[in-house]
XYZ file of C-alpha atoms in Angstrom:
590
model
C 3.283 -2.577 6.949
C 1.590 -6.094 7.745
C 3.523 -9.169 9.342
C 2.093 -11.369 6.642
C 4.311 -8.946 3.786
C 7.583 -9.766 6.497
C 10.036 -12.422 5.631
C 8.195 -15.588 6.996
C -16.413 12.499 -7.033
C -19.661 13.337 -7.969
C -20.889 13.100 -4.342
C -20.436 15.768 -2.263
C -19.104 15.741 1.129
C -21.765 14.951 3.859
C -24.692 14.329 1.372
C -25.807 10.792 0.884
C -28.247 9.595 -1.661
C -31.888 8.791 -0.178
C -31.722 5.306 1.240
C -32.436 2.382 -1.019
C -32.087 5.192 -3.695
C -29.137 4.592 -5.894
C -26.859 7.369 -8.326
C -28.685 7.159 -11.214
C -32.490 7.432 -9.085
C -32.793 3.896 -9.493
C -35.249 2.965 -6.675
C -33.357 -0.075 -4.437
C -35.973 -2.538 -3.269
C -35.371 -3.972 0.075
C -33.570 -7.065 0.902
C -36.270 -8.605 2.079
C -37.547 -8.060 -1.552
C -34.171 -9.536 -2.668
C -34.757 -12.589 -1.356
C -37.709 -13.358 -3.542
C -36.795 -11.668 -6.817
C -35.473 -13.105 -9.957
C -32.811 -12.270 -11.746
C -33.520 -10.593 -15.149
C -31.740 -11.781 -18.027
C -29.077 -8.761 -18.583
C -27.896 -8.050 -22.650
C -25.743 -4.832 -23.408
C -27.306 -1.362 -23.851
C -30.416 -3.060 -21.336
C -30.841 -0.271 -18.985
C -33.133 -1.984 -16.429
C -32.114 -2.527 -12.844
C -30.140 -5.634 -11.990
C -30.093 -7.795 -8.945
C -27.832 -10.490 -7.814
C -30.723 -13.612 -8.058
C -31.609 -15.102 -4.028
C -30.027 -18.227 -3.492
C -31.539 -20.755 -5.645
C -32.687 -18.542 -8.263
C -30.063 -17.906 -10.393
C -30.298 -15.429 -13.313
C -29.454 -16.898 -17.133
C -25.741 -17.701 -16.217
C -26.200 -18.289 -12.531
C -24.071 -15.632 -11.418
C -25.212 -12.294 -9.835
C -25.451 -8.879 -11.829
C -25.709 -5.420 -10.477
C -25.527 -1.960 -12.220
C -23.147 0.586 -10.425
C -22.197 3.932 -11.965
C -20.093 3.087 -14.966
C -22.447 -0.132 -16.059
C -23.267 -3.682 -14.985
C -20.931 -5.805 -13.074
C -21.464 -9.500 -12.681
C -19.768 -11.520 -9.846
C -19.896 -15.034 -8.265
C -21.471 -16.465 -5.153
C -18.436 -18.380 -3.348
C -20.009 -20.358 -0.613
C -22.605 -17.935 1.630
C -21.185 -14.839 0.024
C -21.314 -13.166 -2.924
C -18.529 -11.382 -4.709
C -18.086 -8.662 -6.832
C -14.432 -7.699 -7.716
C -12.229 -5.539 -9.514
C -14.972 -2.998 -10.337
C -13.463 0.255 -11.271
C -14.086 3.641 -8.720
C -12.592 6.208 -10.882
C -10.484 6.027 -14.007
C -7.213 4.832 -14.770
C -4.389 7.357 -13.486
C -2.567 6.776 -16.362
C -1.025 9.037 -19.168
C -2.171 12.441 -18.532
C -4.141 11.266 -15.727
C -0.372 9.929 -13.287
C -0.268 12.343 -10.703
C -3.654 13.450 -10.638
C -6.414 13.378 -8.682
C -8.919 10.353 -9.573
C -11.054 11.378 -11.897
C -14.754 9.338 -12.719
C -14.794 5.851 -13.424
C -14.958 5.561 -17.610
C -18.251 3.717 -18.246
C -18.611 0.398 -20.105
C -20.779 -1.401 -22.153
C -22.582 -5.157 -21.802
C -21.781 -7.249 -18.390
C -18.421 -6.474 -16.669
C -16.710 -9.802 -15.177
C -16.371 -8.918 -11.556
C -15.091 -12.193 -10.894
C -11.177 -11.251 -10.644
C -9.552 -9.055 -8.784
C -8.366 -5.762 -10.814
C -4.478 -5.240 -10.715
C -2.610 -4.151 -7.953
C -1.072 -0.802 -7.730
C 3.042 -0.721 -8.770
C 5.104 -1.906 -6.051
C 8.490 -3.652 -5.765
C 8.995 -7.204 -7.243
C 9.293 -8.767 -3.801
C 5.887 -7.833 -3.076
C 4.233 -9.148 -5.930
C 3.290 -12.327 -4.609
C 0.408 -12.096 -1.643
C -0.103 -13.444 1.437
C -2.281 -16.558 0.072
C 0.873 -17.481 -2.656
C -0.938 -16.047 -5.377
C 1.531 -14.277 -8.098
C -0.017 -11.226 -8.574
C -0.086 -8.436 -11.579
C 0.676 -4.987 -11.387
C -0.076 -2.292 -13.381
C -0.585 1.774 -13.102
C -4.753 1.099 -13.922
C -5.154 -0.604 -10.331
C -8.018 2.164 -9.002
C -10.548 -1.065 -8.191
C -12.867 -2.387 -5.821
C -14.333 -4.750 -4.227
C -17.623 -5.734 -2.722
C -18.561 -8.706 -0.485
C -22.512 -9.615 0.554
C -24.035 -12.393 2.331
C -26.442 -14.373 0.786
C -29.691 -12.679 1.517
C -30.980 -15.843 3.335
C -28.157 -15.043 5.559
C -29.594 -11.110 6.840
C -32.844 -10.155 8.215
C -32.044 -6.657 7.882
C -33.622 -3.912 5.072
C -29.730 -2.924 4.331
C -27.023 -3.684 6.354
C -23.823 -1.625 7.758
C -20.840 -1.788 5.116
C -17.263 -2.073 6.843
C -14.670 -0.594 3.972
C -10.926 -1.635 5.076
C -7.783 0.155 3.710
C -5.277 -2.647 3.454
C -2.022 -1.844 5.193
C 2.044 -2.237 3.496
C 3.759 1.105 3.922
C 1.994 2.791 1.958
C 4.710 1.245 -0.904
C 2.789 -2.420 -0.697
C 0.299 -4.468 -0.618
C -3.507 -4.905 -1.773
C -7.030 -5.731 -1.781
C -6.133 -9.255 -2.674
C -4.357 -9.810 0.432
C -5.275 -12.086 2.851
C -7.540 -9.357 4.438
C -8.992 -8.786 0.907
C -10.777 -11.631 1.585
C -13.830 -10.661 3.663
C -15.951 -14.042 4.542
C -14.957 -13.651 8.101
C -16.700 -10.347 7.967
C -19.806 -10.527 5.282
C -19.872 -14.417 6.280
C -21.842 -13.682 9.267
C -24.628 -12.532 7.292
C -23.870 -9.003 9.615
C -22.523 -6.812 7.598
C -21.253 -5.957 3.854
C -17.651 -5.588 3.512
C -15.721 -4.033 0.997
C -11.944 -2.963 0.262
C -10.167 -1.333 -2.884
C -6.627 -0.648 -4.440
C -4.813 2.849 -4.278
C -2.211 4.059 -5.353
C 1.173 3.551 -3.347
C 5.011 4.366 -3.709
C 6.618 7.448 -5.617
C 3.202 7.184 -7.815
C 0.634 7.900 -4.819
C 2.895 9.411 -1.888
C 5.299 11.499 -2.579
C 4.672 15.341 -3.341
C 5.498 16.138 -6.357
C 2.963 19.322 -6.454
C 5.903 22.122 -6.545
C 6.694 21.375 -9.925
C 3.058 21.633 -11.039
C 2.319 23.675 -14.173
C -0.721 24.817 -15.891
C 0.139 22.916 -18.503
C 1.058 19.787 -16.857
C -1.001 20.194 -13.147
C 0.220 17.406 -10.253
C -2.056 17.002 -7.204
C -0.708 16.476 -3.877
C -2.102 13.336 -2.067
C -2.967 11.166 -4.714
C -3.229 7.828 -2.662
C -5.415 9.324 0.135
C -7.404 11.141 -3.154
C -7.778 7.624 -4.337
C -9.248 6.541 -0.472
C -12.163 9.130 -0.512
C -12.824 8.362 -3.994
C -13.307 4.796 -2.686
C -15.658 5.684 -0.407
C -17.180 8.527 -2.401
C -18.401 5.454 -4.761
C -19.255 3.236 -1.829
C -21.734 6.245 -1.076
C -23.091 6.328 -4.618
C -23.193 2.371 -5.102
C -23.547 0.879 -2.161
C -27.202 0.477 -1.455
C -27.316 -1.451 -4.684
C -25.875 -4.288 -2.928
C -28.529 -4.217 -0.205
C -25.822 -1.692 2.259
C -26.883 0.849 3.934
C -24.588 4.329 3.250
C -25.349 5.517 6.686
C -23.813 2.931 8.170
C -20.154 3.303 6.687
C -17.317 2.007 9.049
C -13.906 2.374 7.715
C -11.102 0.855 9.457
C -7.219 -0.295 8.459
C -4.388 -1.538 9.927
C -0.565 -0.333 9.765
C -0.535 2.388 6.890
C -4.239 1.840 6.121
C -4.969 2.743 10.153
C -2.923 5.734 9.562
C -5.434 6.760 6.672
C -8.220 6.054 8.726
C -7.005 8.714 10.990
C -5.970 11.336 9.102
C -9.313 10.669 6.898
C -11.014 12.004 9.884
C -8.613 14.858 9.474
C -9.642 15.097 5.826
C -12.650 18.062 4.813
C -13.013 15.941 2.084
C -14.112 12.270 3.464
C -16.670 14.323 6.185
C -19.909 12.818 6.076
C -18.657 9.769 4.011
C -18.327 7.452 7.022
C -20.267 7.040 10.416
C -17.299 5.404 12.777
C -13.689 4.030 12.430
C -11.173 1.967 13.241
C -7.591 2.388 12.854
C -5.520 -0.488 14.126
C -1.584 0.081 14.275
C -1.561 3.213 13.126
C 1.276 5.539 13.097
C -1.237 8.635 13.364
C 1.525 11.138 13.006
C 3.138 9.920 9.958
C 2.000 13.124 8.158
C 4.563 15.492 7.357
C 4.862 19.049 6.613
C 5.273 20.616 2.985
C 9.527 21.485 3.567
C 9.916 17.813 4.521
C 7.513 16.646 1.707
C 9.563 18.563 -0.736
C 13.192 17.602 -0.177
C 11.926 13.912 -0.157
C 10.602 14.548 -3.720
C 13.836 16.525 -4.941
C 16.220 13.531 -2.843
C 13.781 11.270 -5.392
C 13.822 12.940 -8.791
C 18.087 13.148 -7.848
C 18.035 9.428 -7.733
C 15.771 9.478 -11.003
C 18.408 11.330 -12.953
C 21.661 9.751 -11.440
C 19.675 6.730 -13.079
C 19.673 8.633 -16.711
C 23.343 10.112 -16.374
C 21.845 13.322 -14.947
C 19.117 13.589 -17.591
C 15.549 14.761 -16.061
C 16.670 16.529 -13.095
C 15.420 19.763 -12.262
C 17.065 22.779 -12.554
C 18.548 24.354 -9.035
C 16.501 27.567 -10.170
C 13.657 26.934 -12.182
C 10.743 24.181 -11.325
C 9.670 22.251 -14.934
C 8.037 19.031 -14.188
C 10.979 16.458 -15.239
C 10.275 14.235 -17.934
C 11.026 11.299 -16.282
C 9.002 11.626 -13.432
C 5.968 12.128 -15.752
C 6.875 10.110 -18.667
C 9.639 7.707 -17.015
C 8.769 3.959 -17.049
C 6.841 2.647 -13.752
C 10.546 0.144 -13.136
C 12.599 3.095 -13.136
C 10.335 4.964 -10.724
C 10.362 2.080 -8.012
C 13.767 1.261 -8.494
C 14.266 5.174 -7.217
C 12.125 4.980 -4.165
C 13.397 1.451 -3.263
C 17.051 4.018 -2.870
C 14.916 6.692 -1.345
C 13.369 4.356 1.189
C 16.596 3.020 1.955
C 17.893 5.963 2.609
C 15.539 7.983 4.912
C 15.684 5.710 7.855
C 19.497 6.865 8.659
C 18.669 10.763 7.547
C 15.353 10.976 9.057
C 14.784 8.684 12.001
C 11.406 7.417 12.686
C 10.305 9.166 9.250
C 8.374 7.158 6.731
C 9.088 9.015 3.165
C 6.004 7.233 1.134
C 2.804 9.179 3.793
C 0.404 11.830 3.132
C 1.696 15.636 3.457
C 0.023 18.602 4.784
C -0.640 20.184 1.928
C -2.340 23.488 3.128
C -5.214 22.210 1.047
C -6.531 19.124 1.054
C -4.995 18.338 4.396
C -5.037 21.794 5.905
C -3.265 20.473 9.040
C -1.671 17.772 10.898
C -4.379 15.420 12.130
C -3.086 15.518 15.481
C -3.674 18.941 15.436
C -6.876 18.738 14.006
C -8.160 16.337 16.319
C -6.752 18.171 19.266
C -8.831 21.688 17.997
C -12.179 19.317 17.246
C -11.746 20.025 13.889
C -11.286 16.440 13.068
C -14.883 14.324 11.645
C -16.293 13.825 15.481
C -17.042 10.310 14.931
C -17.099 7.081 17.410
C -13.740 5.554 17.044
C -11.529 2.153 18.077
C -8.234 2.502 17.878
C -5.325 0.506 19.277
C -2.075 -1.305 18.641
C -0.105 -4.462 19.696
C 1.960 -5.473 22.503
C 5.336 -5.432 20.418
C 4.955 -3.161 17.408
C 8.570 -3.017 17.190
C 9.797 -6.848 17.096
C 9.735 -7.631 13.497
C 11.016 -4.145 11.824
C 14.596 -5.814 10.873
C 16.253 -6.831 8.236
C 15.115 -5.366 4.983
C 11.792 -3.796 7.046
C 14.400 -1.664 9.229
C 12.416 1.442 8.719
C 12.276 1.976 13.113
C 14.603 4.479 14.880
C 15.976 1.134 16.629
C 20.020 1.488 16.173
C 21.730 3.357 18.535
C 22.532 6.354 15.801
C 18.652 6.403 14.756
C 18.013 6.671 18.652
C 20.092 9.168 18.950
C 18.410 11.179 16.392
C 15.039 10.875 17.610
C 16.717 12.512 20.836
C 18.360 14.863 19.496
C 14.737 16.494 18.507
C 13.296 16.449 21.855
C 13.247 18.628 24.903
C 16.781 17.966 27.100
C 14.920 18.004 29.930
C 12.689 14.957 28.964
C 15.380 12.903 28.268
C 15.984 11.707 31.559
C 12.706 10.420 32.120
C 12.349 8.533 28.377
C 15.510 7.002 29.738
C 13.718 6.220 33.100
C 10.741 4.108 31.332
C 13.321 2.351 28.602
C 15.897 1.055 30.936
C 18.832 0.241 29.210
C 18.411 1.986 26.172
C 19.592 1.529 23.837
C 20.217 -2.112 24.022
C 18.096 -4.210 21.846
C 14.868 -5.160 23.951
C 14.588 -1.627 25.070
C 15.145 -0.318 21.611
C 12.413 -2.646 20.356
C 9.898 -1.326 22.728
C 11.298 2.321 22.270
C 10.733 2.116 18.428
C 7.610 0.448 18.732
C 6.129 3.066 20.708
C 7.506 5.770 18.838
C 5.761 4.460 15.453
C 2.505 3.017 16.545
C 1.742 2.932 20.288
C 1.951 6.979 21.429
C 0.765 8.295 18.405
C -2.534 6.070 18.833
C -2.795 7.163 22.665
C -2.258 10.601 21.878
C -4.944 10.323 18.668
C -7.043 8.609 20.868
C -6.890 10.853 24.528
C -7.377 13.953 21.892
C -10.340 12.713 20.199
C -12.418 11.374 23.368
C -13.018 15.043 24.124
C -15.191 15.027 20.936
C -16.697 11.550 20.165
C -16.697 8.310 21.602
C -13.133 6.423 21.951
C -12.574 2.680 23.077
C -8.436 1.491 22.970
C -7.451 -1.838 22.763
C -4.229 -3.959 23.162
C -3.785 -6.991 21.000
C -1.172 -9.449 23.566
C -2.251 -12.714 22.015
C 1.101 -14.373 20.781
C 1.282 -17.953 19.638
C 4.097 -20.369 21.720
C 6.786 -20.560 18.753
C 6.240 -16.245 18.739
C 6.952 -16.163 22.112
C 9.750 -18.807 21.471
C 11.476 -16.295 18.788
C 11.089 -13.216 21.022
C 8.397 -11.435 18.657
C 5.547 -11.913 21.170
C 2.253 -9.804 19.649
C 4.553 -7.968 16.579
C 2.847 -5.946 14.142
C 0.272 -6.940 12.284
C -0.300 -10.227 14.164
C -3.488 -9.787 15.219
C -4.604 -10.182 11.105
C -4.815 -13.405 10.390
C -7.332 -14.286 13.106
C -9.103 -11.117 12.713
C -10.267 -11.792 9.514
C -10.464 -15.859 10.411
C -7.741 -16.922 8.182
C -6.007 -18.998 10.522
C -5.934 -21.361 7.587
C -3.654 -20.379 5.158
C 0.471 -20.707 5.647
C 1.415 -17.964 7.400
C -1.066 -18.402 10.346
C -0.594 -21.848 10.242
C 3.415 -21.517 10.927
C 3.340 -18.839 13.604
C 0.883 -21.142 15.491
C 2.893 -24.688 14.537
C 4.165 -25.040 17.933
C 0.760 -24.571 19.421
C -2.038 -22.027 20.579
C -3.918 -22.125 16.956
C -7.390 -23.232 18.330
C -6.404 -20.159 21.098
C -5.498 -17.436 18.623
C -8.550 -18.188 16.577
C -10.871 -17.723 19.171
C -9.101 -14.335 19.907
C -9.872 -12.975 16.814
C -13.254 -14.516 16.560
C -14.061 -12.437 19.757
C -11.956 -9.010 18.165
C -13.824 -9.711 14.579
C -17.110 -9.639 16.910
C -16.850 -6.304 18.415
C -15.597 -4.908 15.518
C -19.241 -6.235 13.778
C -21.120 -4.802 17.057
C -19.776 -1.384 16.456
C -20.430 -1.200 13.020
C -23.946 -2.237 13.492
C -24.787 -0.021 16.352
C -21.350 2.266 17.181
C -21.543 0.425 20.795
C -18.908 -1.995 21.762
C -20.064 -4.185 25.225
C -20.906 -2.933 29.037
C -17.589 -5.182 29.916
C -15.134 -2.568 27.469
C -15.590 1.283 28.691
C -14.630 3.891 26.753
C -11.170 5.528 27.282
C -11.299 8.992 28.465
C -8.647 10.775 30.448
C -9.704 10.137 33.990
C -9.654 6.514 33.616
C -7.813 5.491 30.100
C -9.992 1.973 29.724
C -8.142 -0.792 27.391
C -9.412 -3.456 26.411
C -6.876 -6.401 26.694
C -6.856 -8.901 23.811
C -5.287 -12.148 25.190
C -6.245 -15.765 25.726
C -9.026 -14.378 27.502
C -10.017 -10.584 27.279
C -9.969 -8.077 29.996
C -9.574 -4.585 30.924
C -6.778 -2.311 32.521
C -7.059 1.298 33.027
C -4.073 3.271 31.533
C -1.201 0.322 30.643
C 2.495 1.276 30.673
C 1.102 4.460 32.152
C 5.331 5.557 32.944
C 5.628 5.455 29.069
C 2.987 7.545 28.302
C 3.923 10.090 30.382
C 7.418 10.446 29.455
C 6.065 10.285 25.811
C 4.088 13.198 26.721
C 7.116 15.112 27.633
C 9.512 13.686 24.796
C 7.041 14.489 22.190
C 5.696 17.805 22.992
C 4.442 18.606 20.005
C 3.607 15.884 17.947
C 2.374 17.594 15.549
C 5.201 18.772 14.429
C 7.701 16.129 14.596
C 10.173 17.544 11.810
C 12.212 20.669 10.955
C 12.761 19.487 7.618
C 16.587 18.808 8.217
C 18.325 16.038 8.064
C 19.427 14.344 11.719
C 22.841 14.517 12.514
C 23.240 15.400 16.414
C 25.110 13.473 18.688
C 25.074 15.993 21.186
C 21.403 13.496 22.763
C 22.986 10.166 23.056
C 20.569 7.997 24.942
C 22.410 6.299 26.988
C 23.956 9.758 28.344
């Protein structure tokens, strides 16, 4: 979830193509050769190479051109970038294709008008409208992406490092067209090419519906994390034809997209299809075990047929894939998992229901687990979170085991004798500003600790802590919530959302914050370095870098919470016993 959303395969894994080389054995020229070519005149069924033209030598329409697998794609140049958008990575997941893995994007003929973004995946009718005010169209075909260069006046480089972000929403919302979809801040600098992409979210990409698979009618597990390394399974293939270079691949995401960054490093799959990442916000153990997965899917297809008088459900014996689910209209299927979502907060404290599933298969294990054994992609990583993750999960975002009763649950599944001490570092608890911390921690800031003090044994780690907060924030008691580090991350202090949380002040402040963020975050994917001034974590000294009106380091913040974490949680792995919470035998405030 992101505050701006709140109320205010040909490729196989580890092989790249040969530098400058693309797909199809096209050979890339440099982008120092870009700068002085011309762009060809492109008509359909030509099967030269295309170039976007260097700045002042526009092709016959004046817009750039480029041939990626599937045909030629024409975008825009919008100030010092150019932009290509809405170009398909794998086919539409549609008809026979819904709940299956993404299959190769179906080819085209003539130019393709990458000027637009593609549709975003189905979601629920609040969410339709983005962060920038834009009304915005849904529609089962959303598997697109898009790709953001600076002008080539703008890099001195050969090929430059390519930063691919997974937007964040819950893994129910949200898109590339976003205010993060927009990636000046990023390919502006002339530093870096930056690209993001749809996938699919909701009942249609995250929930397992696998047990009822037939030979006749197969379902894959997974489908929206599918969707992720097909995304970068084409940035690999296409890539280099926009002057990037595919071994440089950061991937990073914030909220539900840093949860994918982390359990893609958990993934066999995405191995060797990314060189470093960075997962901001993310609830790293949000990955749940098959019995879990599968009495979401059967509480879901229960709701379904109460919806049809009882028509579609499954039987209580046999497993045929119900006709609704594959056949049912996309309305019907949201209008289920907006009751299903509703409905797991109170069952299953501190559960998200839409989140990828260990699947034996494609995710063998929990990535915690993975991580812990080295099994996890042993890559350089940033990860971190914000000062209050909890403060703006209310209202219709109450997902957060917050109440007393969701407290309670959480409790109920821990050891008795760590209770004491998670009482010890939350004093008060339950009471609202302890349950805001408590909840916050529980989704966001442990898991990222743990991820993080887990992977350091492998690869390089740095942690950070975003504590920037504009005055009227602080005025509201929200302070650094979730997500609030986005707007000046991606310098988009401009449009209404930034410009009301900072109305009351601190604007110029905030901007300059994530001016200096958006800067090491372009440092590391250049080189995989950060700065001499921001250590790495390990476990002796647990570095953080503190994001604030001006930056500095602690070693191991709020170090009494982690350690009672450590005992609350002691295996956070395995979070679930795939039965619904009901205990009140682990009141907190006992």
């Amino acid at each position: 979830m992101d505050l701006h959303h709140h109320r205010w395969k040909s490729v196989k894994t580890g092989l790249h193509p040969p530098r400058n080389t693309g797909a199809c054995g096209h050979r890339f020229p440099t982008r120092k050769l870009l700068n002085t070519m011309r762009q060809p005149k492109v008509t359909s069924g030509h099967d030269g190479d295309h170039w976007f033209p260097a700045p002042g030598t526009p092709g016959a329409t004046g817009m750039p051109d480029v041939r990626v697998a599937g045909g030629v794609v024409r975008g825009v140049r919008e100030g010092n970038v150019f932009t290509w958008r809405g170009i398909p990575y794998a086919a539409p997941p549609v008809g026979p294709l819904r709940f299956r893995a993404p299959a190769p994007p179906v080819g085209w003929s003539g130019i393709r008008d990458g000027t637009r973004f593609g549709p975003m995946a189905p979601q629920p009718t609040r969410t339709h409208r983005s962060a920038l005010g834009s009304a915005e169209a849904t529609n089962e075909d959303c598997l697109s992406i898009n790709v953001q260069v600076p002008v080539p006046a703008l890099a001195d480089a050969d090929s430059l490092p390519v930063m691919v972000f997974i937007h964040g929403g819950g893994y129910f919302q949200g898109s590339s067209r976003d205010f993060s979809g927009q990636g000046e801040g990023f390919a502006g600098t002339g530093r870096a090419i930056y690209v993001n992409f749809n996938y699919r979210l909701g009942p249609l990409g995250y929930l397992d519906f696998s047990r009822y698979s037939t030979p006749e009618r197969p379902i894959d597990s997974n489908l929206g994390l599918r969707d992720q390394v097909a995304a970068l399974e084409w940035v690999q293939e296409n890539i280099a034809a926009f002057g990037g270079d595919p071994d440089r691949v950061t991937v990073f995401g914030e909220s539900a997209g840093g949860n994918a960054v982390t359990t893609l490093l958990a993934t066999p799959s995405a191995h060797g299809l990314f060189l470093r990442a960075i997962a901001q916000s993310a609830p790293a153990d949000a990955v749940y075990p098959p019995a879990l997965a599968a009495l979401w899917a059967a509480e879901f297809l229960q709701i379904l047929g109460d919806q049809h008088d009882g028509q579609g459900r499954p039987g209580p014996e046999a497993d045929p894939v119900p006709d609704l689910l594959l056949n049912g209209s996309v309305s019907d299927l949201l209008a289920a998992a907006k009751i299903l979502q509703t409905r797991i907060p109170d069952a299953y404290p501190g559960g998200f229901c839409f989140a990828p599933v260990i699947d034996g298969t494609y995710v063998p294990e929990h990535p915690i687990e993975a991580v812990r054994a080295g099994r996890a992609a042993r890559v350089p990583l940033i990860i971190g979170t914000n000062e209050r993750e909890g403060s703006v999960f209310h209202g219709r975002w109450d997902i957060l085991p917050s109440s007393p009763s969701r407290i309670t649950g959480v409790f109920a599944r821990s050891p008795r004798q760590a209770r004491h001490v998670m009482r010890a570092a939350y004093p008060g608890l339950p009471n609202p500003t302890s349950a805001t911390e408590f909840s916050g921690d529980y989704g966001f800031w442990y898991p990222s600790i743990r991820f993080a003090e887990l992977h350091c044994r492998f690869a390089p780690v740095h942690v950070y802590r975003f504590d920037f907060a504009p005055r009227l924030l602080k005025m509201v008691g929200l302070d650094a919530a979730h997500g609030v580090e986005m707007f000046a991350l991606f310098d988009r202090t401009d449009i209404p959302m930034a410009r009301m949380i900072t109305s009351l002040g601190g604007r110029e402040a905030y901007a300059r914050a994530g001016q200096r963020m958006r800067g090491r975050w372009l440092r590391f994917a250049e080189s995989g370095t950060t700065s001499s001034t921001w250590p790495a974590y390990d476990d002796l000294n647990r570095s953080t870098l503190i994001i604030e009106n001006t930056d500095h380091v602690e070693n191991d913040p709020h170090r009494r919470r982690r350690l009672a974490w450590a005992e609350f949680m002691a295996r956070p792995d395995e979070p679930w016993s795939g039965t619904r919470v009901s205990e009140d035998t682990a009141r907190p405030d006992r």
